[in-house]
Amino acid sequence: MLEQIASNGLLRHLITLEGLDRSLVEQLLARSRYYLADRSARAPRDAALRGFTVANLFFEASTRTRASFELAAKRLDAEVLNLDVNTSSRIKGESILDTIYTLQAMHIDIFVVRDASTGVPQTIAEAVQPNVCVLNAGESDTSHPTQGLLDLLTIQLHKGDVANLCVAIIGDIRHSRVARSASQALSLFGVGELRFVGPPEFLPDDQEFPAAVRHTEIDAGISGADVVMALRIQKERFASASAIPDAEEYFRRFGLTRARLAHAQPDAIVMHPGPMNRGTEIDSDVADGARSVIREQVANGVAVRMAVLAHVAEYIRAWRSMNS
Ligand code: CP
């Protein structure tokens, strides 16, 4: 297993939340809060990444994560390279590691990587020079650590200590890296009750998150929840198109509507990592309603990515001072 923490105790890579110390996650969240913008004010900036170059390599589609990593790096004064994968030499057959070695020769300090295959961020992290860091920006159905952090931060900002909360995650959990990373973050902080809600074929195996309570009926799954997180159906991860449920039928059975939300706590918050499919997993009434924190999740995502970038920059600075 790759060591995400360097021998000097500093965070070098962020590939997964699994196995991280709670104290490190607390530091990342504290720094994220520092970077959170007052909504009426200009976005916070500092020079934590001055003199560093960040490369965003998104080999799978993204709006939120890609834009927020780019903004986060720029607001920390980094130089930013956004590789256009569709016009890169990967389509001429260059391997991903040859692409990495090529960019590394141009003095990239931090690679931000999204890929549809499990293991790619770790493979890159194992191959880069010791002064280079790798951040996972979404890996197949396996891991999306900065999303897990921003989800935890959003919940804490609204609800405080997660130990007192019931969190219900609804939808296609089996194919969701968001659900996995959120569940890891919530478990690390001792969530009161974690529920997985969806049709049986969308629920993860019992061995995965054994403490989570499984529900196949949405009303019971939402009942009394403090936090309700809806997920889209990850169509791109199904082995066959015929296994993808019909959108209207799915909405009838598992769509998050105002009537269904009435089963949750009266002050429950509604989350969705995006992209949303309105009318499939969530009704517009709920997505745009008073209890929705979906756009706050997006705002918090920039702060979390600034915090993670600033943290790994400390590792690079320490490496440079040891090796200069
Ligand atoms: N939540 C999330 O990862 O969104 P994007 O796919 O738009 O980055």
mmCIF file of C-alpha atoms and ligand atoms in Angstrom:
data_model
loop_
_atom_site.group_PDB
_atom_site.id
_atom_site.type_symbol
_atom_site.label_atom_id
_atom_site.label_comp_id
_atom_site.label_asym_id
_atom_site.label_seq_id
_atom_site.Cartn_x
_atom_site.Cartn_y
_atom_site.Cartn_z
ATOM 1 C CA MET A 1 0.000 0.000 0.000
ATOM 2 C CA LEU A 2 1.306 3.436 -0.942
ATOM 3 C CA GLU A 3 2.407 5.672 1.940
ATOM 4 C CA GLN A 4 0.471 8.926 1.656
ATOM 5 C CA ILE A 5 2.366 10.376 4.604
ATOM 6 C CA ALA A 6 6.087 11.005 4.075
ATOM 7 C CA SER A 7 8.725 9.883 6.591
ATOM 8 C CA ASN A 8 8.832 13.461 7.957
ATOM 9 C CA GLY A 9 5.139 13.105 8.923
ATOM 10 C CA LEU A 10 3.815 15.474 6.230
ATOM 11 C CA LEU A 11 1.021 14.666 3.784
ATOM 12 C CA ARG A 12 2.601 13.947 0.403
ATOM 13 C CA HIS A 13 -0.125 12.282 -1.663
ATOM 14 C CA LEU A 14 -3.896 12.161 -1.167
ATOM 15 C CA ILE A 15 -5.182 9.022 -2.867
ATOM 16 C CA THR A 16 -7.731 7.793 -0.316
ATOM 17 C CA LEU A 17 -9.172 8.799 3.062
ATOM 18 C CA GLU A 18 -8.933 5.181 4.201
ATOM 19 C CA GLY A 19 -6.299 4.823 6.897
ATOM 20 C CA LEU A 20 -5.710 8.561 7.431
ATOM 21 C CA ASP A 21 -5.386 9.768 11.018
ATOM 22 C CA ARG A 22 -8.290 11.786 12.327
ATOM 23 C CA SER A 23 -5.856 14.476 13.492
ATOM 24 C CA LEU A 24 -4.601 15.014 9.913
ATOM 25 C CA VAL A 25 -8.172 15.252 8.597
ATOM 26 C CA GLU A 26 -8.951 17.738 11.390
ATOM 27 C CA GLN A 27 -5.970 19.852 10.262
ATOM 28 C CA LEU A 28 -7.199 19.747 6.650
ATOM 29 C CA LEU A 29 -10.700 20.780 7.729
ATOM 30 C CA ALA A 30 -9.375 23.596 9.933
ATOM 31 C CA ARG A 31 -7.361 24.927 7.014
ATOM 32 C CA SER A 32 -10.417 24.600 4.737
ATOM 33 C CA ARG A 33 -12.428 26.731 7.174
ATOM 34 C CA TYR A 34 -9.672 29.335 7.027
ATOM 35 C CA TYR A 35 -9.979 29.423 3.244
ATOM 36 C CA LEU A 36 -13.781 29.603 3.247
ATOM 37 C CA ALA A 37 -14.988 32.801 1.687
ATOM 38 C CA ASP A 38 -17.342 35.170 3.373
ATOM 39 C CA ARG A 39 -20.015 35.014 0.667
ATOM 40 C CA SER A 40 -20.153 38.811 0.422
ATOM 41 C CA ALA A 41 -16.387 39.151 0.085
ATOM 42 C CA ARG A 42 -13.732 38.438 -2.504
ATOM 43 C CA ALA A 43 -12.559 34.822 -2.539
ATOM 44 C CA PRO A 44 -9.682 34.254 -0.091
ATOM 45 C CA ARG A 45 -6.212 34.050 -1.544
ATOM 46 C CA ASP A 46 -2.692 33.587 -0.314
ATOM 47 C CA ALA A 47 0.703 32.671 -1.682
ATOM 48 C CA ALA A 48 0.989 29.126 -0.285
ATOM 49 C CA LEU A 49 1.745 27.763 -3.778
ATOM 50 C CA ARG A 50 3.891 30.599 -5.134
ATOM 51 C CA GLY A 51 6.701 29.024 -7.155
ATOM 52 C CA PHE A 52 4.804 25.711 -7.613
ATOM 53 C CA THR A 53 3.266 24.241 -10.758
ATOM 54 C CA VAL A 54 0.067 22.185 -10.621
ATOM 55 C CA ALA A 55 -1.052 19.976 -13.531
ATOM 56 C CA ASN A 56 -4.712 18.989 -13.792
ATOM 57 C CA LEU A 57 -5.081 15.701 -15.684
ATOM 58 C CA PHE A 58 -8.732 14.769 -16.027
ATOM 59 C CA PHE A 59 -9.048 11.583 -18.056
ATOM 60 C CA GLU A 60 -12.767 11.478 -17.175
ATOM 61 C CA ALA A 61 -15.400 14.245 -17.376
ATOM 62 C CA SER A 62 -15.704 16.793 -14.571
ATOM 63 C CA THR A 63 -17.125 20.247 -13.936
ATOM 64 C CA ARG A 64 -16.917 20.865 -10.172
ATOM 65 C CA THR A 65 -13.703 19.068 -9.251
ATOM 66 C CA ARG A 66 -11.716 20.284 -12.241
ATOM 67 C CA ALA A 67 -12.857 23.904 -11.913
ATOM 68 C CA SER A 68 -12.336 23.959 -8.157
ATOM 69 C CA PHE A 69 -8.834 22.465 -8.289
ATOM 70 C CA GLU A 70 -7.897 25.036 -10.939
ATOM 71 C CA LEU A 71 -9.340 27.942 -8.942
ATOM 72 C CA ALA A 72 -7.825 26.636 -5.714
ATOM 73 C CA ALA A 73 -4.341 26.436 -7.241
ATOM 74 C CA LYS A 74 -4.630 29.885 -8.851
ATOM 75 C CA ARG A 75 -5.912 31.468 -5.616
ATOM 76 C CA LEU A 76 -2.795 30.078 -3.932
ATOM 77 C CA ASP A 77 -0.650 31.711 -6.621
ATOM 78 C CA ALA A 78 0.453 28.519 -8.398
ATOM 79 C CA GLU A 79 1.177 28.154 -12.081
ATOM 80 C CA VAL A 80 -1.531 25.846 -13.461
ATOM 81 C CA LEU A 81 -1.447 23.518 -16.439
ATOM 82 C CA ASN A 82 -4.797 22.047 -17.562
ATOM 83 C CA LEU A 83 -3.917 19.267 -19.972
ATOM 84 C CA ASP A 84 -6.540 18.923 -22.688
ATOM 85 C CA VAL A 85 -6.727 15.151 -22.713
ATOM 86 C CA ASN A 86 -8.638 15.011 -26.004
ATOM 87 C CA THR A 87 -5.834 16.760 -27.863
ATOM 88 C CA SER A 88 -2.956 15.233 -25.876
ATOM 89 C CA SER A 89 -0.599 12.545 -27.163
ATOM 90 C CA ARG A 90 -2.479 9.935 -25.129
ATOM 91 C CA ILE A 91 -4.815 9.591 -28.103
ATOM 92 C CA LYS A 92 -1.748 8.683 -30.211
ATOM 93 C CA GLY A 93 -1.098 5.802 -27.826
ATOM 94 C CA GLU A 94 1.236 7.385 -25.258
ATOM 95 C CA SER A 95 0.926 5.570 -21.922
ATOM 96 C CA ILE A 96 -0.258 7.466 -18.865
ATOM 97 C CA LEU A 97 3.144 7.067 -17.204
ATOM 98 C CA ASP A 98 4.948 8.403 -20.275
ATOM 99 C CA THR A 99 2.594 11.401 -20.134
ATOM 100 C CA ILE A 100 3.503 11.862 -16.459
ATOM 101 C CA TYR A 101 7.263 11.514 -17.078
ATOM 102 C CA THR A 102 6.977 14.049 -19.922
ATOM 103 C CA LEU A 103 5.210 16.614 -17.744
ATOM 104 C CA GLN A 104 7.482 15.877 -14.792
ATOM 105 C CA ALA A 105 10.416 16.873 -17.027
ATOM 106 C CA MET A 106 8.714 20.294 -17.251
ATOM 107 C CA HIS A 107 8.889 20.629 -13.435
ATOM 108 C CA ILE A 108 5.351 19.826 -12.413
ATOM 109 C CA ASP A 109 5.184 19.735 -8.607
ATOM 110 C CA ILE A 110 1.642 18.471 -8.045
ATOM 111 C CA PHE A 111 -0.409 16.215 -10.312
ATOM 112 C CA VAL A 112 -4.189 16.273 -9.863
ATOM 113 C CA VAL A 113 -5.562 13.145 -11.515
ATOM 114 C CA ARG A 114 -9.022 11.820 -12.382
ATOM 115 C CA ASP A 115 -9.340 8.488 -14.138
ATOM 116 C CA ALA A 116 -12.037 5.893 -14.836
ATOM 117 C CA SER A 117 -9.782 2.990 -13.762
ATOM 118 C CA THR A 118 -9.068 1.948 -10.200
ATOM 119 C CA GLY A 119 -5.395 2.253 -9.233
ATOM 120 C CA VAL A 120 -4.282 4.967 -11.658
ATOM 121 C CA PRO A 121 -3.610 7.728 -9.056
ATOM 122 C CA GLN A 122 -1.660 5.248 -6.917
ATOM 123 C CA THR A 123 0.362 4.001 -9.919
ATOM 124 C CA ILE A 124 1.297 7.601 -10.730
ATOM 125 C CA ALA A 125 2.145 8.360 -7.099
ATOM 126 C CA GLU A 126 4.482 5.348 -7.031
ATOM 127 C CA ALA A 127 6.227 6.484 -10.234
ATOM 128 C CA VAL A 128 6.850 10.187 -9.637
ATOM 129 C CA GLN A 129 10.057 11.744 -8.270
ATOM 130 C CA PRO A 130 10.315 12.179 -4.483
ATOM 131 C CA ASN A 131 9.680 15.927 -4.740
ATOM 132 C CA VAL A 132 6.367 15.460 -6.616
ATOM 133 C CA CYS A 133 2.881 14.963 -5.102
ATOM 134 C CA VAL A 134 -0.262 13.317 -6.498
ATOM 135 C CA LEU A 135 -3.849 14.168 -5.577
ATOM 136 C CA ASN A 136 -6.741 11.877 -6.489
ATOM 137 C CA ALA A 137 -9.559 13.895 -8.095
ATOM 138 C CA GLY A 138 -11.841 10.896 -8.608
ATOM 139 C CA GLU A 139 -10.885 7.288 -9.265
ATOM 140 C CA SER A 140 -13.412 4.951 -10.865
ATOM 141 C CA ASP A 141 -15.969 3.888 -8.221
ATOM 142 C CA THR A 142 -13.201 3.624 -5.624
ATOM 143 C CA SER A 143 -12.202 6.945 -4.143
ATOM 144 C CA HIS A 144 -12.832 10.706 -4.292
ATOM 145 C CA PRO A 145 -11.058 11.945 -1.160
ATOM 146 C CA THR A 146 -11.470 15.706 -1.583
ATOM 147 C CA GLN A 147 -15.212 15.154 -2.162
ATOM 148 C CA GLY A 148 -15.344 13.134 1.079
ATOM 149 C CA LEU A 149 -13.635 16.003 2.906
ATOM 150 C CA LEU A 150 -15.937 18.668 1.488
ATOM 151 C CA ASP A 151 -18.986 16.587 2.333
ATOM 152 C CA LEU A 152 -17.783 16.128 5.919
ATOM 153 C CA LEU A 153 -16.984 19.846 6.195
ATOM 154 C CA THR A 154 -20.425 20.819 4.868
ATOM 155 C CA ILE A 155 -22.152 18.546 7.374
ATOM 156 C CA GLN A 156 -20.033 19.835 10.276
ATOM 157 C CA LEU A 157 -20.681 23.467 9.346
ATOM 158 C CA HIS A 158 -24.444 22.883 9.487
ATOM 159 C CA LYS A 159 -24.785 20.214 12.121
ATOM 160 C CA GLY A 160 -21.658 20.125 14.286
ATOM 161 C CA ASP A 161 -20.338 16.821 15.609
ATOM 162 C CA VAL A 162 -21.309 13.967 13.280
ATOM 163 C CA ALA A 163 -21.331 11.577 16.252
ATOM 164 C CA ASN A 164 -24.823 12.887 17.034
ATOM 165 C CA LEU A 165 -26.156 12.523 13.495
ATOM 166 C CA CYS A 166 -27.987 10.075 11.276
ATOM 167 C CA VAL A 167 -26.772 10.368 7.679
ATOM 168 C CA ALA A 168 -28.776 8.659 4.909
ATOM 169 C CA ILE A 169 -27.083 8.181 1.513
ATOM 170 C CA ILE A 170 -29.639 7.361 -1.175
ATOM 171 C CA GLY A 171 -29.137 5.859 -4.613
ATOM 172 C CA ASP A 172 -26.445 4.091 -6.567
ATOM 173 C CA ILE A 173 -23.992 3.582 -3.718
ATOM 174 C CA ARG A 174 -22.430 0.451 -5.245
ATOM 175 C CA HIS A 175 -20.922 2.430 -8.140
ATOM 176 C CA SER A 176 -20.202 5.630 -6.177
ATOM 177 C CA ARG A 177 -16.714 6.818 -5.202
ATOM 178 C CA VAL A 178 -18.466 9.765 -3.531
ATOM 179 C CA ALA A 179 -20.408 7.452 -1.207
ATOM 180 C CA ARG A 180 -17.237 5.484 -0.373
ATOM 181 C CA SER A 181 -15.161 8.535 0.490
ATOM 182 C CA ALA A 182 -18.017 10.206 2.399
ATOM 183 C CA SER A 183 -18.601 6.995 4.372
ATOM 184 C CA GLN A 184 -14.875 6.760 5.200
ATOM 185 C CA ALA A 185 -14.806 10.385 6.376
ATOM 186 C CA LEU A 186 -17.985 10.020 8.436
ATOM 187 C CA SER A 187 -16.816 6.726 9.968
ATOM 188 C CA LEU A 188 -13.465 8.292 10.931
ATOM 189 C CA PHE A 189 -15.403 10.938 12.872
ATOM 190 C CA GLY A 190 -17.700 8.373 14.531
ATOM 191 C CA VAL A 191 -20.962 9.146 12.714
ATOM 192 C CA GLY A 192 -23.971 8.287 14.881
ATOM 193 C CA GLU A 193 -25.763 6.250 12.203
ATOM 194 C CA LEU A 194 -24.907 5.738 8.562
ATOM 195 C CA ARG A 195 -27.669 4.450 6.280
ATOM 196 C CA PHE A 196 -27.414 3.195 2.712
ATOM 197 C CA VAL A 197 -30.766 3.454 0.926
ATOM 198 C CA GLY A 198 -31.560 2.089 -2.528
ATOM 199 C CA PRO A 199 -32.643 -0.933 -4.522
ATOM 200 C CA PRO A 200 -30.719 -4.072 -3.464
ATOM 201 C CA GLU A 201 -28.587 -4.043 -6.622
ATOM 202 C CA PHE A 202 -27.367 -0.503 -5.765
ATOM 203 C CA LEU A 203 -26.256 -1.336 -2.237
ATOM 204 C CA PRO A 204 -22.626 -2.271 -1.529
ATOM 205 C CA ASP A 205 -21.728 -5.737 -0.248
ATOM 206 C CA ASP A 206 -22.362 -6.294 3.470
ATOM 207 C CA GLN A 207 -18.613 -6.587 4.170
ATOM 208 C CA GLU A 208 -18.100 -3.028 2.983
ATOM 209 C CA PHE A 209 -19.005 -0.585 5.776
ATOM 210 C CA PRO A 210 -20.548 -3.359 7.914
ATOM 211 C CA ALA A 211 -21.774 -0.803 10.470
ATOM 212 C CA ALA A 212 -23.960 0.954 7.893
ATOM 213 C CA VAL A 213 -27.668 0.137 8.060
ATOM 214 C CA ARG A 214 -29.120 -0.946 4.687
ATOM 215 C CA HIS A 215 -32.624 0.075 3.587
ATOM 216 C CA THR A 216 -34.422 -0.870 0.385
ATOM 217 C CA GLU A 217 -37.462 1.360 1.067
ATOM 218 C CA ILE A 218 -36.801 5.086 0.815
ATOM 219 C CA ASP A 219 -39.349 6.329 3.388
ATOM 220 C CA ALA A 220 -37.917 4.077 6.120
ATOM 221 C CA GLY A 221 -34.380 4.924 4.984
ATOM 222 C CA ILE A 222 -34.957 8.665 5.335
ATOM 223 C CA SER A 223 -37.017 8.469 8.525
ATOM 224 C CA GLY A 224 -35.491 10.711 11.228
ATOM 225 C CA ALA A 225 -32.312 11.435 9.231
ATOM 226 C CA ASP A 226 -30.379 14.648 9.924
ATOM 227 C CA VAL A 227 -28.576 14.572 6.591
ATOM 228 C CA VAL A 228 -29.960 13.193 3.327
ATOM 229 C CA MET A 229 -27.496 12.763 0.462
ATOM 230 C CA ALA A 230 -28.853 11.844 -2.977
ATOM 231 C CA LEU A 231 -26.610 10.267 -5.625
ATOM 232 C CA ARG A 232 -27.031 9.973 -9.360
ATOM 233 C CA ILE A 233 -27.121 6.613 -11.128
ATOM 234 C CA GLN A 234 -23.519 6.130 -12.344
ATOM 235 C CA LYS A 235 -24.576 4.895 -15.798
ATOM 236 C CA GLU A 236 -20.998 4.880 -17.101
ATOM 237 C CA ARG A 237 -20.026 2.174 -14.587
ATOM 238 C CA PHE A 238 -22.689 -0.403 -15.487
ATOM 239 C CA ALA A 239 -21.439 -3.516 -17.299
ATOM 240 C CA SER A 240 -24.512 -3.537 -19.527
ATOM 241 C CA ALA A 241 -26.935 -0.776 -20.499
ATOM 242 C CA SER A 242 -29.889 -3.112 -19.883
ATOM 243 C CA ALA A 243 -29.078 -3.064 -16.136
ATOM 244 C CA ILE A 244 -29.630 0.702 -15.902
ATOM 245 C CA PRO A 245 -33.064 1.363 -14.410
ATOM 246 C CA ASP A 246 -35.687 3.355 -16.254
ATOM 247 C CA ALA A 247 -35.452 6.985 -15.029
ATOM 248 C CA GLU A 248 -39.192 7.488 -14.457
ATOM 249 C CA GLU A 249 -39.602 4.203 -12.625
ATOM 250 C CA TYR A 250 -36.507 4.937 -10.519
ATOM 251 C CA PHE A 251 -37.838 8.389 -9.602
ATOM 252 C CA ARG A 252 -41.177 6.855 -8.602
ATOM 253 C CA ARG A 253 -39.419 4.412 -6.247
ATOM 254 C CA PHE A 254 -36.343 6.331 -5.029
ATOM 255 C CA GLY A 255 -36.575 9.947 -6.163
ATOM 256 C CA LEU A 256 -36.047 12.463 -3.359
ATOM 257 C CA THR A 257 -39.238 14.524 -3.303
ATOM 258 C CA ARG A 258 -40.570 17.067 -0.826
ATOM 259 C CA ALA A 259 -43.115 14.515 0.414
ATOM 260 C CA ARG A 260 -40.399 11.967 1.087
ATOM 261 C CA LEU A 261 -38.113 14.501 2.724
ATOM 262 C CA ALA A 262 -40.910 15.108 5.253
ATOM 263 C CA HIS A 263 -39.890 11.774 6.838
ATOM 264 C CA ALA A 264 -36.474 13.211 7.770
ATOM 265 C CA GLN A 265 -35.833 15.579 10.700
ATOM 266 C CA PRO A 266 -37.544 18.960 10.162
ATOM 267 C CA ASP A 267 -34.126 20.644 9.976
ATOM 268 C CA ALA A 268 -32.462 17.960 7.843
ATOM 269 C CA ILE A 269 -30.064 19.188 5.173
ATOM 270 C CA VAL A 270 -30.088 17.859 1.607
ATOM 271 C CA MET A 271 -26.826 17.151 -0.201
ATOM 272 C CA HIS A 272 -25.879 16.009 -3.691
ATOM 273 C CA PRO A 273 -22.307 15.834 -5.028
ATOM 274 C CA GLY A 274 -23.410 16.700 -8.568
ATOM 275 C CA PRO A 275 -23.903 16.386 -11.409
ATOM 276 C CA MET A 276 -27.635 16.138 -10.664
ATOM 277 C CA ASN A 277 -30.212 14.423 -12.785
ATOM 278 C CA ARG A 278 -33.362 16.313 -11.826
ATOM 279 C CA GLY A 279 -36.433 14.144 -12.028
ATOM 280 C CA THR A 280 -34.399 10.942 -11.680
ATOM 281 C CA GLU A 281 -32.781 10.891 -8.210
ATOM 282 C CA ILE A 282 -33.970 14.300 -6.969
ATOM 283 C CA ASP A 283 -36.896 16.643 -7.576
ATOM 284 C CA SER A 284 -36.155 20.284 -8.422
ATOM 285 C CA ASP A 285 -38.317 21.349 -5.441
ATOM 286 C CA VAL A 286 -35.814 19.656 -3.143
ATOM 287 C CA ALA A 287 -32.638 20.456 -5.072
ATOM 288 C CA ASP A 288 -33.466 24.180 -5.031
ATOM 289 C CA GLY A 289 -35.341 24.147 -1.710
ATOM 290 C CA ALA A 290 -34.509 25.815 1.599
ATOM 291 C CA ARG A 291 -32.884 22.688 3.009
ATOM 292 C CA SER A 292 -30.557 22.142 0.076
ATOM 293 C CA VAL A 293 -26.848 22.796 0.729
ATOM 294 C CA ILE A 294 -25.796 21.589 -2.712
ATOM 295 C CA ARG A 295 -24.251 24.893 -3.800
ATOM 296 C CA GLU A 296 -22.503 25.240 -0.447
ATOM 297 C CA GLN A 297 -20.877 21.872 -1.140
ATOM 298 C CA VAL A 298 -19.478 23.393 -4.331
ATOM 299 C CA ALA A 299 -18.165 26.476 -2.498
ATOM 300 C CA ASN A 300 -16.659 24.339 0.251
ATOM 301 C CA GLY A 301 -14.950 22.230 -2.420
ATOM 302 C CA VAL A 302 -12.697 25.133 -3.432
ATOM 303 C CA ALA A 303 -11.648 25.722 0.190
ATOM 304 C CA VAL A 304 -10.959 22.012 0.770
ATOM 305 C CA ARG A 305 -8.828 21.807 -2.382
ATOM 306 C CA MET A 306 -6.894 24.922 -1.343
ATOM 307 C CA ALA A 307 -6.244 23.284 2.032
ATOM 308 C CA VAL A 308 -5.038 20.014 0.484
ATOM 309 C CA LEU A 309 -2.795 21.809 -2.034
ATOM 310 C CA ALA A 310 -1.316 24.003 0.706
ATOM 311 C CA HIS A 311 -0.662 20.917 2.857
ATOM 312 C CA VAL A 312 1.262 18.980 0.195
ATOM 313 C CA ALA A 313 3.179 22.154 -0.712
ATOM 314 C CA GLU A 314 4.587 22.008 2.832
ATOM 315 C CA TYR A 315 5.953 18.547 2.054
ATOM 316 C CA ILE A 316 7.612 19.824 -1.152
ATOM 317 C CA ARG A 317 9.113 22.811 0.682
ATOM 318 C CA ALA A 318 10.544 20.518 3.350
ATOM 319 C CA TRP A 319 11.948 18.192 0.653
ATOM 320 C CA ARG A 320 13.542 21.138 -1.156
ATOM 321 C CA SER A 321 15.163 22.481 1.981
ATOM 322 C CA MET A 322 16.553 19.008 2.843
ATOM 323 C CA ASN A 323 17.898 18.519 -0.680
ATOM 324 C CA SER A 324 19.177 21.967 -1.636
HETATM 325 N N1 CP B 1 -18.811 15.848 -7.526
HETATM 326 C C1 CP B 1 -18.023 15.737 -8.621
HETATM 327 O O1 CP B 1 -17.003 15.024 -8.622
HETATM 328 O O2 CP B 1 -18.447 16.477 -9.684
HETATM 329 P P1 CP B 1 -17.680 16.579 -11.083
HETATM 330 O O3 CP B 1 -17.758 15.213 -11.731
HETATM 331 O O4 CP B 1 -18.388 17.632 -11.865
HETATM 332 O O5 CP B 1 -16.249 16.921 -10.792
#
